[in-house]
């Protein structure tokens, strides 16, 4: 009896072992079939709160895990997302009526409703919670400006929700690009009950964020250097999301990223300088057009040396941009002669490109730079200048800082840059606090119009962290936004003049280059959509081809 029991147990154990082996094999096969992609970011993810973001990594992440009324396709055309269709626009172009799909859900199962948009948008114009991008609402939606100034209640914002799946938006003026503006992250919805429960922790980790986009985020807290985008089973269009997981790692060194790519640990890396030149003939090499502008931001706050126009002019004209893009970037980027990029917007009457029509606003001029410095010395009663230069701690940003510092000092021996490199979150805090003289910045357009580059320097803009103040400039931006909004010819002229004042008269900033993205990408990975405005990328359409 005992022997029989022993045999039976042995048989049973063998059976179990066989089943476990089979299960492991099936599980292993299932895992191997899982479509997983390995990407990198050059900087930390700072926030998933759409009313707080100001950095490219946050914009990119939010666009993968959250979704607004509309999204951009691979041709940068505006197509429905949470909305069922494009808006119904009134004859006077001031009222937009939008119907929401009834199958859009949050990752906790809640439906995405019109109320979620109301909550997010009111939060975006309430003074206590408003982001820098509140200007997008202030310049477009009825009562947003009054709410932002504390003169009206958030509930008086010109947006209504007559039912759970209908949103009615009242504009202050016709805005031809408004529908595309609704693809921007600050216009995304927020689940009120969830956000209120999280309080100040909302959007600060993967666990304190709710998702309604193609992916959810896992494994992220602030300062994390890894996180994962995981296919969202509750997403309304999940059948068209072909990749299961995108594993993301922060890699600030290009050489490290390239090594990881060569050992098949990364599927995509952005190249700079010598690596662009080294791999330009590689089968995996790609070069993408871009509208992102790299530029120097001059702090003109009270007591700052760069409050002096001649000192700003001297530095701006001391930089040989052509040499810089060739020797440092080497990725096909274009030397900037203005702040509006090439091939972005065209004259509505003649079709001429903005950049070509407005010509060269800043360029290398050694003699003019040295003459401007002489005037600055006289006006400031100072012979030498040491300026704190703030930048990110990535390879490209550090090389950029070192090269520009050397070049400026060569032309202007009495001007020195004290370079301070910081991680993104620390840099952002210091920049917003105004604790710097020069800060390197990049700007990608929020929507397809020149005003997205120019209105952030208006004296009342929430994005004007450099403290620039010019009544003449403000007047032109006001005209482009309001007075001349319906006159395309006058509005275009306003924008041309505004850029000229910004760069060629006041030397408010120094545009350095228009980025072109050089990269290596695994040929088995397709569908990485690069956008020319709004969020940098959409990962929804990625596929892994075996």
Coordinates of C-alpha atoms in Angstrom, one line a residue:
X1 CA 0.0 0.0 0.0
X2 CA 2.8 2.3 0.9
X3 CA 4.7 1.3 -2.1
X4 CA 1.7 1.9 -4.4
X5 CA 1.2 5.3 -2.9
X6 CA 4.8 6.2 -3.5
X7 CA 4.5 5.1 -7.1
X8 CA 1.3 7.1 -7.5
X9 CA 3.0 10.2 -6.0
X10 CA 5.9 9.8 -8.3
X11 CA 3.6 9.5 -11.3
X12 CA 1.7 12.5 -10.1
X13 CA 4.9 14.5 -9.6
X14 CA 6.1 13.5 -13.1
X15 CA 2.7 14.6 -14.5
X16 CA 2.9 17.9 -12.6
X17 CA 6.5 18.5 -13.8
X18 CA 5.4 17.7 -17.3
X19 CA 2.6 20.2 -17.0
X20 CA 4.8 22.8 -15.5
X21 CA 7.4 22.3 -18.3
X22 CA 4.6 22.6 -20.9
X23 CA 3.3 25.7 -19.2
X24 CA 6.7 27.3 -19.1
X25 CA 7.3 26.5 -22.7
X26 CA 3.9 28.0 -23.7
X27 CA 4.7 31.0 -21.5
X28 CA 8.1 31.3 -23.0
X29 CA 6.7 31.1 -26.5
X30 CA 4.1 33.7 -25.6
X31 CA 6.8 36.0 -24.3
X32 CA 8.9 35.6 -27.4
X33 CA 5.9 36.6 -29.5
X34 CA 5.4 39.7 -27.5
X35 CA 6.3 42.8 -29.5
X36 CA 8.8 44.8 -27.4
X37 CA 10.8 47.8 -28.4
X38 CA 13.7 49.4 -26.6
X39 CA 14.0 53.2 -26.9
X40 CA 16.0 55.9 -25.1
X41 CA 15.4 59.5 -23.9
X42 CA 18.2 62.1 -23.4
X43 CA 16.6 63.5 -20.2
X44 CA 14.5 62.5 -17.3
X45 CA 10.7 62.5 -17.4
X46 CA 9.5 65.3 -15.2
X47 CA 5.7 65.1 -15.1
X48 CA 2.6 63.4 -16.5
X49 CA 0.5 66.3 -15.4
X50 CA -0.6 68.1 -18.6
X51 CA -0.9 71.4 -16.8
X52 CA 2.7 71.3 -15.6
X53 CA 4.9 70.2 -18.5
X54 CA 7.5 72.3 -20.2
X55 CA 10.1 69.7 -21.4
X56 CA 10.3 67.5 -24.4
X57 CA 10.5 64.2 -22.5
X58 CA 7.3 65.0 -20.6
X59 CA 5.5 66.1 -23.8
X60 CA 6.6 62.9 -25.5
X61 CA 5.5 60.6 -22.7
X62 CA 2.1 62.3 -22.3
X63 CA 1.4 61.9 -25.9
X64 CA 1.8 58.1 -25.6
X65 CA -0.3 57.6 -22.5
X66 CA -2.9 60.3 -22.8
X67 CA -5.2 61.5 -25.6
X68 CA -7.2 64.6 -26.4
X69 CA -10.1 65.3 -28.7
X70 CA -7.8 65.0 -31.7
X71 CA -4.5 63.6 -32.7
X72 CA -2.0 64.0 -35.5
X73 CA -1.5 61.3 -38.1
X74 CA 1.7 60.6 -40.0
X75 CA 1.1 63.5 -42.3
X76 CA 0.5 65.9 -39.4
X77 CA -3.2 66.1 -40.3
X78 CA -5.7 66.5 -37.5
X79 CA -7.9 63.5 -37.1
X80 CA -10.4 62.5 -34.4
X81 CA -9.3 60.8 -31.2
X82 CA -11.6 61.1 -28.2
X83 CA -13.9 63.1 -30.5
X84 CA -16.1 61.2 -33.0
X85 CA -15.4 63.6 -35.8
X86 CA -14.0 67.0 -36.6
X87 CA -15.8 70.0 -35.0
X88 CA -19.0 71.5 -36.2
X89 CA -18.0 75.2 -36.5
X90 CA -20.6 78.0 -36.5
X91 CA -20.9 80.4 -39.4
X92 CA -19.1 83.2 -37.5
X93 CA -16.4 80.6 -36.6
X94 CA -16.7 81.4 -32.8
X95 CA -18.5 78.2 -31.6
X96 CA -17.1 74.7 -31.9
X97 CA -19.4 71.8 -31.1
X98 CA -17.7 68.5 -30.6
X99 CA -19.2 65.0 -30.1
X100 CA -17.2 62.6 -28.0
X101 CA -17.0 58.8 -28.7
X102 CA -18.8 56.7 -26.1
X103 CA -16.1 53.9 -26.1
X104 CA -13.2 56.1 -24.8
X105 CA -12.2 54.9 -21.3
X106 CA -9.7 55.7 -18.6
X107 CA -7.4 52.9 -17.4
X108 CA -9.6 52.4 -14.3
X109 CA -12.6 51.7 -16.5
X110 CA -14.3 55.1 -16.2
X111 CA -15.7 56.6 -19.4
X112 CA -13.9 59.7 -20.7
X113 CA -16.5 62.4 -20.6
X114 CA -16.9 66.1 -21.6
X115 CA -16.6 66.8 -17.8
X116 CA -13.0 65.6 -17.9
X117 CA -12.2 68.2 -20.5
X118 CA -14.0 70.9 -18.5
X119 CA -12.0 70.0 -15.4
X120 CA -8.7 70.0 -17.1
X121 CA -9.2 73.3 -19.0
X122 CA -10.6 75.1 -16.0
X123 CA -7.5 73.9 -14.1
X124 CA -5.3 75.3 -16.9
X125 CA -6.6 78.8 -16.5
X126 CA -7.1 79.0 -12.7
X127 CA -4.2 81.2 -11.3
X128 CA -3.2 78.7 -8.6
X129 CA -2.9 75.8 -11.0
X130 CA -2.3 77.4 -14.4
X131 CA 0.7 76.2 -16.4
X132 CA 2.9 78.4 -18.6
X133 CA 0.8 77.3 -21.5
X134 CA -2.3 79.0 -20.1
X135 CA -1.6 81.5 -22.8
X136 CA -3.1 79.1 -25.3
X137 CA -6.4 79.3 -23.6
X138 CA -6.2 83.0 -22.7
X139 CA -5.7 83.9 -26.4
X140 CA -8.5 81.7 -27.7
X141 CA -11.4 80.8 -25.3
X142 CA -14.0 83.2 -24.0
X143 CA -13.4 84.4 -20.4
X144 CA -10.1 82.5 -20.1
X145 CA -8.1 85.8 -19.7
X146 CA -10.5 87.1 -17.0
X147 CA -10.2 83.8 -15.1
X148 CA -6.5 83.8 -15.4
X149 CA -6.3 87.3 -14.0
X150 CA -8.6 86.3 -11.1
X151 CA -11.5 88.5 -12.2
X152 CA -13.9 85.6 -13.0
X153 CA -14.5 82.1 -11.6
X154 CA -13.2 79.0 -13.5
X155 CA -16.8 77.8 -14.0
X156 CA -17.3 80.8 -16.2
X157 CA -14.8 79.6 -18.9
X158 CA -16.5 79.6 -22.3
X159 CA -16.8 75.9 -22.5
X160 CA -20.0 73.9 -21.9
X161 CA -20.9 70.2 -21.5
X162 CA -24.6 69.9 -22.3
X163 CA -24.2 66.1 -21.8
X164 CA -21.5 63.6 -21.1
X165 CA -20.5 63.3 -24.8
X166 CA -20.8 66.8 -26.1
X167 CA -18.5 69.7 -25.7
X168 CA -19.3 73.3 -26.8
X169 CA -16.4 75.8 -27.0
X170 CA -16.9 79.5 -27.4
X171 CA -13.9 81.5 -28.9
X172 CA -13.1 85.1 -28.5
X173 CA -12.2 85.4 -32.2
X174 CA -11.9 83.2 -35.3
X175 CA -8.8 81.0 -35.0
X176 CA -8.0 79.1 -38.2
X177 CA -5.6 76.7 -36.4
X178 CA -7.8 76.0 -33.4
X179 CA -8.7 72.4 -34.3
X180 CA -5.0 71.5 -34.6
X181 CA -4.4 73.3 -31.3
X182 CA -6.7 70.8 -29.6
X183 CA -4.1 68.1 -30.3
X184 CA -1.7 69.8 -27.9
X185 CA -1.2 68.1 -24.4
X186 CA -2.5 71.0 -22.3
X187 CA -5.9 70.5 -23.9
X188 CA -6.0 66.8 -22.9
X189 CA -8.6 65.6 -20.3
X190 CA -8.0 64.9 -16.6
X191 CA -10.2 62.5 -14.6
X192 CA -11.4 64.9 -11.8
X193 CA -12.1 62.3 -9.1
X194 CA -8.8 60.5 -9.6
X195 CA -6.7 63.8 -9.7
X196 CA -8.4 65.2 -6.6
X197 CA -7.7 62.0 -4.7
X198 CA -4.0 62.2 -5.6
X199 CA -3.7 65.9 -4.7
X200 CA -0.3 67.3 -5.3
X201 CA 1.0 63.8 -6.1
X202 CA -1.0 63.7 -9.3
X203 CA 1.2 63.1 -12.3
X204 CA 4.4 62.6 -10.3
X205 CA 4.6 58.8 -10.8
X206 CA 3.1 56.0 -12.9
X207 CA 0.9 55.0 -10.0
X208 CA -0.6 58.5 -9.4
X209 CA -1.6 59.0 -13.0
X210 CA -4.7 57.7 -14.9
X211 CA -4.4 57.0 -18.6
X212 CA -6.7 57.1 -21.7
X213 CA -4.1 56.8 -24.5
X214 CA -2.7 53.9 -26.5
X215 CA -0.3 53.0 -23.6
X216 CA -0.1 53.1 -19.9
X217 CA 3.1 53.9 -18.0
X218 CA 4.7 51.6 -15.5
X219 CA 7.9 51.8 -13.4
X220 CA 8.2 55.5 -13.2
X221 CA 8.8 58.0 -10.4
X222 CA 10.4 61.4 -10.6
X223 CA 14.1 61.0 -11.2
X224 CA 13.7 57.5 -12.6
X225 CA 15.9 56.7 -15.5
X226 CA 13.8 53.8 -16.8
X227 CA 10.0 53.3 -17.5
X228 CA 7.8 51.3 -19.7
X229 CA 5.0 52.1 -22.1
X230 CA 2.6 49.1 -22.0
X231 CA -0.3 48.6 -24.5
X232 CA -3.5 49.9 -22.9
X233 CA -6.2 47.2 -23.1
X234 CA -8.9 49.8 -22.3
X235 CA -7.9 52.1 -25.2
X236 CA -10.8 52.5 -27.7
X237 CA -8.5 51.9 -30.7
X238 CA -6.3 49.2 -29.1
X239 CA -6.8 46.9 -32.1
X240 CA -4.6 49.2 -34.1
X241 CA -1.8 49.4 -31.5
X242 CA 0.6 46.6 -32.7
X243 CA 3.4 47.0 -30.2
X244 CA 3.0 45.5 -26.7
X245 CA 5.7 47.3 -24.7
X246 CA 8.2 50.1 -25.2
X247 CA 11.0 50.0 -22.7
X248 CA 12.6 53.4 -22.2
X249 CA 16.0 54.2 -20.7
X250 CA 17.5 57.7 -20.1
X251 CA 20.9 57.7 -21.8
X252 CA 22.7 61.1 -21.8
X253 CA 25.9 59.9 -23.5
X254 CA 25.7 59.3 -27.3
X255 CA 28.6 56.9 -27.2
X256 CA 26.9 54.8 -24.6
X257 CA 23.6 54.9 -26.6
X258 CA 25.4 53.8 -29.8
X259 CA 27.2 50.9 -28.0
X260 CA 23.8 49.8 -26.6
X261 CA 22.4 49.9 -30.2
X262 CA 25.3 47.9 -31.6
X263 CA 24.7 45.2 -28.9
X264 CA 20.9 45.1 -29.8
X265 CA 19.9 46.6 -26.4
X266 CA 18.4 49.6 -28.0
X267 CA 16.3 49.8 -31.2
X268 CA 16.7 53.5 -31.8
X269 CA 19.3 56.2 -31.0
X270 CA 19.6 59.8 -31.9
X271 CA 23.1 60.8 -33.1
X272 CA 25.2 63.9 -32.7
X273 CA 28.5 65.3 -34.1
X274 CA 31.1 62.7 -35.0
X275 CA 28.6 59.8 -34.7
X276 CA 26.4 61.4 -37.4
X277 CA 29.3 61.6 -39.7
X278 CA 30.6 58.1 -38.8
X279 CA 27.2 56.4 -39.5
X280 CA 25.8 58.5 -42.3
X281 CA 26.4 55.6 -44.8
X282 CA 25.1 52.9 -42.4
X283 CA 22.0 51.0 -43.6
X284 CA 20.2 51.8 -40.4
X285 CA 20.9 55.6 -40.6
X286 CA 18.1 58.0 -41.1
X287 CA 17.9 61.8 -41.2
X288 CA 14.6 63.5 -40.4
X289 CA 13.5 67.1 -41.0
X290 CA 12.6 69.1 -37.9
X291 CA 11.2 72.4 -36.9
X292 CA 12.9 72.4 -33.4
X293 CA 15.0 75.5 -32.8
X294 CA 18.0 75.6 -30.5
X295 CA 18.7 79.1 -29.1
X296 CA 20.3 81.1 -26.3
X297 CA 17.9 82.7 -23.8
X298 CA 19.2 85.9 -22.3
X299 CA 18.0 86.8 -18.8
X300 CA 16.9 90.4 -18.8
X301 CA 15.7 90.5 -15.2
X302 CA 16.3 93.3 -12.8
X303 CA 20.0 93.6 -11.9
X304 CA 21.2 91.2 -14.7
X305 CA 24.0 92.2 -17.0
X306 CA 22.1 91.0 -20.1
X307 CA 19.5 93.7 -19.4
X308 CA 21.9 95.6 -21.6
X309 CA 21.0 95.4 -25.3
X310 CA 24.5 96.0 -26.6
X311 CA 25.9 93.1 -24.5
X312 CA 23.2 90.8 -25.9
X313 CA 24.0 92.0 -29.4
X314 CA 27.7 91.4 -28.9
X315 CA 27.2 87.8 -27.9
X316 CA 24.6 87.1 -30.6
X317 CA 26.9 88.4 -33.4
X318 CA 30.0 86.7 -32.0
X319 CA 28.6 83.2 -32.9
X320 CA 29.5 81.6 -36.2
X321 CA 26.5 79.3 -36.6
X322 CA 27.7 77.7 -39.8
X323 CA 30.9 76.5 -38.2
X324 CA 28.9 75.3 -35.1
X325 CA 26.4 73.1 -37.0
X326 CA 29.2 71.6 -39.1
X327 CA 31.8 71.0 -36.4
X328 CA 29.7 70.2 -33.3
X329 CA 26.3 68.9 -34.5
X330 CA 27.3 67.4 -37.8
X331 CA 23.8 65.9 -38.2
X332 CA 22.5 68.1 -41.1
X333 CA 21.1 70.8 -38.7
X334 CA 20.7 74.2 -40.3
X335 CA 22.4 77.4 -39.1
X336 CA 19.7 79.7 -37.8
X337 CA 19.3 83.2 -39.3
X338 CA 16.0 83.8 -37.5
X339 CA 13.7 82.1 -35.0
X340 CA 10.9 80.9 -37.4
X341 CA 12.3 77.8 -39.1
X342 CA 12.5 77.1 -42.7
X343 CA 9.7 75.3 -44.5
X344 CA 7.2 75.7 -41.6
X345 CA 4.7 78.5 -42.6
X346 CA 4.1 80.4 -45.7
X347 CA 2.7 83.8 -46.7
X348 CA -1.1 83.3 -47.0
X349 CA -1.2 85.6 -50.0
X350 CA 2.0 84.8 -52.0
X351 CA 3.0 81.3 -50.6
X352 CA 6.5 82.6 -49.8
X353 CA 8.2 80.8 -46.9
X354 CA 8.4 83.0 -43.7
X355 CA 12.1 82.4 -43.3
X356 CA 12.9 83.4 -46.9
X357 CA 10.7 86.4 -46.8
X358 CA 12.0 87.8 -43.5
X359 CA 15.6 87.1 -44.4
X360 CA 18.7 87.1 -42.1
X361 CA 17.9 88.6 -38.7
X362 CA 21.2 87.5 -37.0
X363 CA 24.5 86.3 -38.3
X364 CA 28.2 86.1 -37.5
X365 CA 29.8 89.6 -37.6
X366 CA 33.0 89.8 -35.7
X367 CA 33.5 93.6 -36.1
X368 CA 29.9 94.5 -35.2
X369 CA 30.1 92.2 -32.2
X370 CA 33.3 93.9 -30.9
X371 CA 31.8 97.3 -31.5
X372 CA 28.7 96.4 -29.6
X373 CA 30.8 95.1 -26.7
X374 CA 32.6 98.5 -26.6
X375 CA 29.3 100.2 -26.2
X376 CA 28.2 97.7 -23.5
X377 CA 31.4 98.4 -21.5
X378 CA 30.7 102.1 -21.7
X379 CA 27.1 101.8 -20.7
X380 CA 27.7 99.3 -17.9
X381 CA 31.0 100.9 -16.8
X382 CA 32.5 97.5 -16.7
X383 CA 35.4 96.0 -18.7
X384 CA 35.0 92.2 -18.2
X385 CA 31.9 90.0 -18.0
X386 CA 31.4 86.6 -16.5
X387 CA 28.0 85.1 -17.3
X388 CA 26.4 82.0 -15.9
X389 CA 25.5 79.6 -18.8
X390 CA 22.8 77.1 -17.8
X391 CA 22.3 73.8 -19.8
X392 CA 21.3 70.2 -19.5
X393 CA 23.9 67.5 -18.7
X394 CA 23.6 65.6 -22.0
X395 CA 26.6 65.1 -24.3
X396 CA 25.2 67.4 -27.0
X397 CA 24.3 70.2 -24.7
X398 CA 27.6 70.1 -22.9
X399 CA 29.5 70.1 -26.2
X400 CA 27.3 73.0 -27.4
X401 CA 28.0 75.0 -24.3
X402 CA 31.8 74.4 -24.5
X403 CA 32.0 75.3 -28.2
X404 CA 29.8 78.5 -27.9
X405 CA 31.7 79.6 -24.8
X406 CA 35.0 79.2 -26.6
X407 CA 33.8 80.9 -29.8
X408 CA 32.4 83.9 -28.0
X409 CA 35.5 84.3 -25.9
X410 CA 37.7 84.1 -29.0
X411 CA 35.8 87.0 -30.6
X412 CA 35.1 88.8 -27.3
X413 CA 38.1 88.0 -25.0
X414 CA 36.5 90.0 -22.1
X415 CA 33.3 87.8 -22.1
X416 CA 33.4 84.5 -20.3
X417 CA 30.7 81.8 -19.8
X418 CA 30.6 80.0 -16.5
X419 CA 29.0 76.7 -17.6
X420 CA 26.6 75.0 -15.2
X421 CA 25.3 71.6 -16.3
X422 CA 22.3 70.1 -14.5
X423 CA 19.8 67.2 -14.9
X424 CA 16.5 68.4 -16.4
X425 CA 14.5 68.7 -13.2
X426 CA 17.2 70.8 -11.4
X427 CA 17.8 72.9 -14.5
X428 CA 14.1 73.7 -14.9
X429 CA 13.8 74.8 -11.2
X430 CA 16.8 77.1 -11.6
X431 CA 15.7 78.5 -14.9
X432 CA 12.2 79.3 -13.6
X433 CA 13.8 80.9 -10.5
X434 CA 15.8 83.2 -12.8
X435 CA 19.1 82.1 -11.4
X436 CA 21.2 82.3 -14.6
X437 CA 22.4 84.8 -17.2
X438 CA 22.2 82.6 -20.3
X439 CA 20.1 79.4 -20.6
X440 CA 20.3 77.1 -23.7
X441 CA 16.8 76.3 -24.8
X442 CA 14.9 74.4 -27.6
X443 CA 11.5 75.2 -28.9
X444 CA 9.2 73.0 -31.0
X445 CA 6.0 74.6 -32.3
X446 CA 2.7 73.8 -30.5
X447 CA 0.7 74.3 -33.7
X448 CA 1.3 75.3 -37.3
X449 CA 1.5 79.1 -37.1
X450 CA 4.4 81.5 -36.6
X451 CA 2.8 83.0 -33.5
X452 CA 3.7 79.9 -31.5
X453 CA 7.3 81.0 -31.7
X454 CA 6.7 84.6 -31.0
X455 CA 3.9 85.2 -28.5
X456 CA 5.9 83.6 -25.6
X457 CA 8.1 86.8 -25.5
X458 CA 5.1 89.1 -25.0
X459 CA 5.6 90.8 -21.6
X460 CA 2.4 89.2 -20.2
X461 CA 3.2 85.6 -21.5
X462 CA 3.5 82.9 -18.9
X463 CA 6.4 81.5 -21.0
X464 CA 8.4 84.7 -20.8
X465 CA 10.9 83.6 -18.2
X466 CA 13.6 85.8 -19.7
X467 CA 11.9 89.0 -18.5
X468 CA 11.8 90.7 -21.9
X469 CA 9.6 93.7 -22.1
X470 CA 9.0 95.8 -25.2
X471 CA 5.8 97.9 -25.8
X472 CA 6.5 97.9 -29.5
X473 CA 6.8 94.1 -29.6
X474 CA 3.7 93.7 -27.4
X475 CA 1.7 95.9 -29.8
X476 CA 2.6 93.7 -32.8
X477 CA 1.8 90.5 -31.0
X478 CA -1.5 92.0 -29.8
X479 CA -2.3 93.0 -33.3
X480 CA -1.5 89.5 -34.7
X481 CA -3.6 87.8 -32.0
X482 CA -6.5 90.2 -32.0
X483 CA -6.8 93.4 -34.0
X484 CA -5.5 91.9 -37.3
X485 CA -6.6 88.3 -36.7
X486 CA -9.1 88.3 -39.5
X487 CA -6.8 90.2 -42.0
X488 CA -4.3 87.6 -43.2
X489 CA -2.1 90.1 -45.0
X490 CA -1.8 92.5 -42.0
X491 CA -1.3 89.7 -39.6
X492 CA 1.5 88.3 -41.6
X493 CA 3.2 91.7 -41.7
X494 CA 2.8 92.0 -37.9
X495 CA 4.6 88.7 -37.4
X496 CA 7.4 89.6 -39.8
X497 CA 8.0 92.9 -37.9
X498 CA 7.8 91.2 -34.5
X499 CA 10.6 88.7 -35.4
X500 CA 12.7 91.6 -36.6
X501 CA 12.3 93.6 -33.4
X502 CA 12.9 90.4 -31.3
X503 CA 16.2 89.5 -33.0
X504 CA 17.6 92.4 -35.0
X505 CA 16.8 95.3 -32.8
X506 CA 16.5 94.0 -29.2
X507 CA 18.7 90.8 -29.6
X508 CA 16.3 89.2 -27.1
X509 CA 17.5 85.7 -27.9
X510 CA 20.1 84.2 -30.1
X511 CA 18.8 81.5 -32.4
X512 CA 21.7 79.0 -33.1
X513 CA 20.3 76.2 -35.3
X514 CA 17.2 74.5 -36.8
X515 CA 17.6 70.9 -35.7
X516 CA 17.6 68.0 -38.2
X517 CA 17.5 64.6 -36.4
X518 CA 20.1 62.0 -37.4
X519 CA 19.5 58.6 -36.0
X520 CA 20.1 54.8 -36.1
X521 CA 16.9 52.7 -36.1
X522 CA 16.4 49.0 -36.2
X523 CA 14.9 48.3 -39.7
X524 CA 12.5 45.8 -38.1
X525 CA 10.9 48.8 -36.2
X526 CA 8.4 50.8 -38.3
X527 CA 5.7 53.4 -37.6
X528 CA 7.6 55.8 -35.4
X529 CA 5.8 59.0 -36.4
X530 CA 7.7 62.3 -36.2
X531 CA 5.7 65.5 -35.9
X532 CA 6.6 69.0 -37.1
X533 CA 4.6 70.6 -34.3
X534 CA 2.9 69.6 -31.0
X535 CA 4.4 66.5 -29.4
X536 CA 7.6 65.3 -30.9
X537 CA 6.5 61.7 -31.6
X538 CA 3.6 59.3 -31.7
X539 CA 4.3 55.7 -30.9
X540 CA 0.8 54.4 -31.5
X541 CA 1.6 53.2 -35.0
X542 CA 4.8 51.3 -34.2
X543 CA 5.1 47.8 -35.5
X544 CA 7.8 45.1 -35.1
X545 CA 8.4 43.2 -38.4
X546 CA 9.8 39.7 -38.0

